[in-house]
């Protein structure tokens, strides 16, 4: 029976790496990895290399082996839920509009907010997140 490497090795490696780099700027040495208690070191080494190739981690390699994880990328932080993605940003925008609509007393302003909410819901949560992201970039002059 094949195992799901993402669930059993890759994702736990990202979670562990993220937790480490939230508290430290120091490299995470391979010998420190808790996943080695339950996974074969060769498989862990192989998955670390795949995660680097896919843009999730930055590694210090010594020959064919990985010595340490030197950094976690924004892609990895989004994968483990530590950074916002279009869905979380979109849902936050929708939730904020719902709250404003609920608290708005002026009918004309409430109607504008409801129209905005309807437009965001029409594009879906992910689309709403993309819209908010684009608006923030424009406001920042990017």
C-alpha positions as protocol buffer text, in pm:
chain_id: "A"
residue {
  index: 1
  type: UNK
  ca { x: 0 y: 0 z: 0 }
}
residue {
  index: 2
  type: UNK
  ca { x: 144 y: 337 z: -103 }
}
residue {
  index: 3
  type: UNK
  ca { x: 173 y: 607 z: 158 }
}
residue {
  index: 4
  type: UNK
  ca { x: 84 y: 969 z: 101 }
}
residue {
  index: 5
  type: UNK
  ca { x: 428 y: 1131 z: 133 }
}
residue {
  index: 6
  type: UNK
  ca { x: 279 y: 1482 z: 155 }
}
residue {
  index: 7
  type: UNK
  ca { x: 75 y: 1389 z: 465 }
}
residue {
  index: 8
  type: UNK
  ca { x: 331 y: 1165 z: 633 }
}
residue {
  index: 9
  type: UNK
  ca { x: 661 y: 1343 z: 565 }
}
residue {
  index: 10
  type: UNK
  ca { x: 651 y: 1661 z: 354 }
}
residue {
  index: 11
  type: UNK
  ca { x: 375 y: 1853 z: 532 }
}
residue {
  index: 12
  type: UNK
  ca { x: 501 y: 1759 z: 882 }
}
residue {
  index: 13
  type: UNK
  ca { x: 847 y: 1880 z: 774 }
}
residue {
  index: 14
  type: UNK
  ca { x: 699 y: 2215 z: 671 }
}
residue {
  index: 15
  type: UNK
  ca { x: 505 y: 2247 z: 996 }
}
residue {
  index: 16
  type: UNK
  ca { x: 810 y: 2164 z: 1205 }
}
residue {
  index: 17
  type: UNK
  ca { x: 1028 y: 2402 z: 1003 }
}
residue {
  index: 18
  type: UNK
  ca { x: 774 y: 2681 z: 1033 }
}
residue {
  index: 19
  type: UNK
  ca { x: 751 y: 2634 z: 1411 }
}
residue {
  index: 20
  type: UNK
  ca { x: 1130 y: 2643 z: 1437 }
}
residue {
  index: 21
  type: UNK
  ca { x: 1173 y: 2961 z: 1231 }
}
residue {
  index: 22
  type: UNK
  ca { x: 893 y: 3140 z: 1416 }
}
residue {
  index: 23
  type: UNK
  ca { x: 1118 y: 3132 z: 1724 }
}
residue {
  index: 24
  type: UNK
  ca { x: 1466 y: 3133 z: 1572 }
}
residue {
  index: 25
  type: UNK
  ca { x: 1678 y: 3266 z: 1288 }
}
residue {
  index: 26
  type: UNK
  ca { x: 1922 y: 2977 z: 1335 }
}
residue {
  index: 27
  type: UNK
  ca { x: 1934 y: 2686 z: 1091 }
}
residue {
  index: 28
  type: UNK
  ca { x: 1734 y: 2377 z: 1177 }
}
residue {
  index: 29
  type: UNK
  ca { x: 1982 y: 2089 z: 1176 }
}
residue {
  index: 30
  type: UNK
  ca { x: 1858 y: 1760 z: 1038 }
}
residue {
  index: 31
  type: UNK
  ca { x: 1947 y: 1580 z: 1363 }
}
residue {
  index: 32
  type: UNK
  ca { x: 1700 y: 1811 z: 1544 }
}
residue {
  index: 33
  type: UNK
  ca { x: 1400 y: 1705 z: 1334 }
}
residue {
  index: 34
  type: UNK
  ca { x: 1133 y: 1535 z: 1542 }
}
residue {
  index: 35
  type: UNK
  ca { x: 999 y: 1358 z: 1233 }
}
residue {
  index: 36
  type: UNK
  ca { x: 1308 y: 1136 z: 1237 }
}
residue {
  index: 37
  type: UNK
  ca { x: 1150 y: 958 z: 1534 }
}
residue {
  index: 38
  type: UNK
  ca { x: 885 y: 816 z: 1300 }
}
residue {
  index: 39
  type: UNK
  ca { x: 1030 y: 836 z: 947 }
}
residue {
  index: 40
  type: UNK
  ca { x: 1327 y: 687 z: 767 }
}
residue {
  index: 41
  type: UNK
  ca { x: 1612 y: 940 z: 736 }
}
residue {
  index: 42
  type: UNK
  ca { x: 1666 y: 862 z: 366 }
}
residue {
  index: 43
  type: UNK
  ca { x: 1301 y: 940 z: 290 }
}
residue {
  index: 44
  type: UNK
  ca { x: 1324 y: 1260 z: 495 }
}
residue {
  index: 45
  type: UNK
  ca { x: 1638 y: 1363 z: 306 }
}
residue {
  index: 46
  type: UNK
  ca { x: 1468 y: 1294 z: -27 }
}
residue {
  index: 47
  type: UNK
  ca { x: 1157 y: 1492 z: 70 }
}
residue {
  index: 48
  type: UNK
  ca { x: 1365 y: 1785 z: 193 }
}
residue {
  index: 49
  type: UNK
  ca { x: 1530 y: 1803 z: -149 }
}
residue {
  index: 50
  type: UNK
  ca { x: 1189 y: 1790 z: -320 }
}
residue {
  index: 51
  type: UNK
  ca { x: 1060 y: 2066 z: -92 }
}
residue {
  index: 52
  type: UNK
  ca { x: 1359 y: 2282 z: -184 }
}
residue {
  index: 53
  type: UNK
  ca { x: 1314 y: 2208 z: -556 }
}
residue {
  index: 54
  type: UNK
  ca { x: 945 y: 2304 z: -526 }
}
residue {
  index: 55
  type: UNK
  ca { x: 1030 y: 2635 z: -357 }
}
residue {
  index: 56
  type: UNK
  ca { x: 920 y: 2558 z: 0 }
}
residue {
  index: 57
  type: UNK
  ca { x: 1252 y: 2540 z: 186 }
}
residue {
  index: 58
  type: UNK
  ca { x: 1611 y: 2658 z: 155 }
}
residue {
  index: 59
  type: UNK
  ca { x: 1869 y: 2397 z: 249 }
}
residue {
  index: 60
  type: UNK
  ca { x: 2236 y: 2368 z: 333 }
}
residue {
  index: 61
  type: UNK
  ca { x: 2354 y: 2067 z: 135 }
}
residue {
  index: 62
  type: UNK
  ca { x: 2676 y: 1882 z: 202 }
}
residue {
  index: 63
  type: UNK
  ca { x: 2740 y: 1664 z: -98 }
}
residue {
  index: 64
  type: UNK
  ca { x: 2435 y: 1446 z: -154 }
}
residue {
  index: 65
  type: UNK
  ca { x: 2303 y: 1503 z: 198 }
}
residue {
  index: 66
  type: UNK
  ca { x: 2107 y: 1784 z: 356 }
}
residue {
  index: 67
  type: UNK
  ca { x: 2282 y: 1923 z: 662 }
}
residue {
  index: 68
  type: UNK
  ca { x: 2022 y: 2177 z: 768 }
}
residue {
  index: 69
  type: UNK
  ca { x: 1718 y: 2378 z: 674 }
}
residue {
  index: 70
  type: UNK
  ca { x: 1831 y: 2740 z: 649 }
}
residue {
  index: 71
  type: UNK
  ca { x: 1499 y: 2912 z: 572 }
}
residue {
  index: 72
  type: UNK
  ca { x: 1130 y: 2861 z: 508 }
}
residue {
  index: 73
  type: UNK
  ca { x: 974 y: 3044 z: 213 }
}
residue {
  index: 74
  type: UNK
  ca { x: 645 y: 3235 z: 193 }
}
residue {
  index: 75
  type: UNK
  ca { x: 509 y: 2946 z: -15 }
}
residue {
  index: 76
  type: UNK
  ca { x: 569 y: 2710 z: 278 }
}
residue {
  index: 77
  type: UNK
  ca { x: 418 y: 2953 z: 526 }
}
residue {
  index: 78
  type: UNK
  ca { x: 103 y: 2972 z: 316 }
}
residue {
  index: 79
  type: UNK
  ca { x: 93 y: 2590 z: 287 }
}
residue {
  index: 80
  type: UNK
  ca { x: 90 y: 2549 z: 666 }
}
residue {
  index: 81
  type: UNK
  ca { x: -154 y: 2836 z: 720 }
}
residue {
  index: 82
  type: UNK
  ca { x: 98 y: 3071 z: 880 }
}
residue {
  index: 83
  type: UNK
  ca { x: 58 y: 3336 z: 608 }
}
residue {
  index: 84
  type: UNK
  ca { x: -261 y: 3453 z: 446 }
}
residue {
  index: 85
  type: UNK
  ca { x: -361 y: 3322 z: 108 }
}
residue {
  index: 86
  type: UNK
  ca { x: -632 y: 3444 z: -127 }
}
residue {
  index: 87
  type: UNK
  ca { x: -897 y: 3240 z: 56 }
}
residue {
  index: 88
  type: UNK
  ca { x: -815 y: 3376 z: 403 }
}
residue {
  index: 89
  type: UNK
  ca { x: -787 y: 3735 z: 276 }
}
residue {
  index: 90
  type: UNK
  ca { x: -1109 y: 3701 z: 77 }
}
residue {
  index: 91
  type: UNK
  ca { x: -1300 y: 3556 z: 371 }
}
residue {
  index: 92
  type: UNK
  ca { x: -1168 y: 3832 z: 598 }
}
residue {
  index: 93
  type: UNK
  ca { x: -1290 y: 4096 z: 350 }
}
residue {
  index: 94
  type: UNK
  ca { x: -1634 y: 3934 z: 331 }
}
residue {
  index: 95
  type: UNK
  ca { x: -1655 y: 3906 z: 711 }
}
residue {
  index: 96
  type: UNK
  ca { x: -1554 y: 4271 z: 753 }
}
residue {
  index: 97
  type: UNK
  ca { x: -1819 y: 4384 z: 507 }
}
residue {
  index: 98
  type: UNK
  ca { x: -2084 y: 4175 z: 681 }
}
residue {
  index: 99
  type: UNK
  ca { x: -1994 y: 4337 z: 1012 }
}
residue {
  index: 100
  type: UNK
  ca { x: -2003 y: 4687 z: 860 }
}
residue {
  index: 101
  type: UNK
  ca { x: -2341 y: 4618 z: 700 }
}
residue {
  index: 102
  type: UNK
  ca { x: -2477 y: 4497 z: 1031 }
}
residue {
  index: 103
  type: UNK
  ca { x: -2356 y: 4809 z: 1214 }
}
residue {
  index: 104
  type: UNK
  ca { x: -2437 y: 5068 z: 944 }
}
residue {
  index: 105
  type: UNK
  ca { x: -2729 y: 5295 z: 1028 }
}
residue {
  index: 106
  type: UNK
  ca { x: -2747 y: 5502 z: 707 }
}
residue {
  index: 107
  type: UNK
  ca { x: -2955 y: 5322 z: 442 }
}
residue {
  index: 108
  type: UNK
  ca { x: -2765 y: 5468 z: 144 }
}
residue {
  index: 109
  type: UNK
  ca { x: -2427 y: 5357 z: 285 }
}
residue {
  index: 110
  type: UNK
  ca { x: -2570 y: 5017 z: 382 }
}
residue {
  index: 111
  type: UNK
  ca { x: -2684 y: 4970 z: 20 }
}
residue {
  index: 112
  type: UNK
  ca { x: -2333 y: 5051 z: -111 }
}
residue {
  index: 113
  type: UNK
  ca { x: -2179 y: 4801 z: 132 }
}
residue {
  index: 114
  type: UNK
  ca { x: -2432 y: 4534 z: 32 }
}
residue {
  index: 115
  type: UNK
  ca { x: -2350 y: 4593 z: -335 }
}
residue {
  index: 116
  type: UNK
  ca { x: -1979 y: 4552 z: -258 }
}
residue {
  index: 117
  type: UNK
  ca { x: -2051 y: 4235 z: -63 }
}
residue {
  index: 118
  type: UNK
  ca { x: -2257 y: 4096 z: -348 }
}
residue {
  index: 119
  type: UNK
  ca { x: -1974 y: 4168 z: -595 }
}
residue {
  index: 120
  type: UNK
  ca { x: -1719 y: 3993 z: -371 }
}
residue {
  index: 121
  type: UNK
  ca { x: -1945 y: 3692 z: -326 }
}
residue {
  index: 122
  type: UNK
  ca { x: -2000 y: 3673 z: -703 }
}
residue {
  index: 123
  type: UNK
  ca { x: -1627 y: 3620 z: -762 }
}
residue {
  index: 124
  type: UNK
  ca { x: -1598 y: 3375 z: -472 }
}
residue {
  index: 125
  type: UNK
  ca { x: -1375 y: 3380 z: -167 }
}
residue {
  index: 126
  type: UNK
  ca { x: -1053 y: 3327 z: -362 }
}
residue {
  index: 127
  type: UNK
  ca { x: -1145 y: 3595 z: -615 }
}
residue {
  index: 128
  type: UNK
  ca { x: -1227 y: 3833 z: -331 }
}
residue {
  index: 129
  type: UNK
  ca { x: -882 y: 3770 z: -187 }
}
residue {
  index: 130
  type: UNK
  ca { x: -722 y: 3842 z: -524 }
}
residue {
  index: 131
  type: UNK
  ca { x: -923 y: 4164 z: -549 }
}
residue {
  index: 132
  type: UNK
  ca { x: -819 y: 4276 z: -201 }
}
residue {
  index: 133
  type: UNK
  ca { x: -456 y: 4189 z: -274 }
}
residue {
  index: 134
  type: UNK
  ca { x: -460 y: 4389 z: -597 }
}
residue {
  index: 135
  type: UNK
  ca { x: -623 y: 4684 z: -421 }
}
residue {
  index: 136
  type: UNK
  ca { x: -360 y: 4679 z: -147 }
}
residue {
  index: 137
  type: UNK
  ca { x: -78 y: 4665 z: -401 }
}
residue {
  index: 138
  type: UNK
  ca { x: -229 y: 4959 z: -589 }
}
residue {
  index: 139
  type: UNK
  ca { x: -269 y: 5158 z: -265 }
}
residue {
  index: 140
  type: UNK
  ca { x: 95 y: 5085 z: -181 }
}
residue {
  index: 141
  type: UNK
  ca { x: 209 y: 5197 z: -527 }
}
residue {
  index: 142
  type: UNK
  ca { x: 337 y: 4855 z: -627 }
}
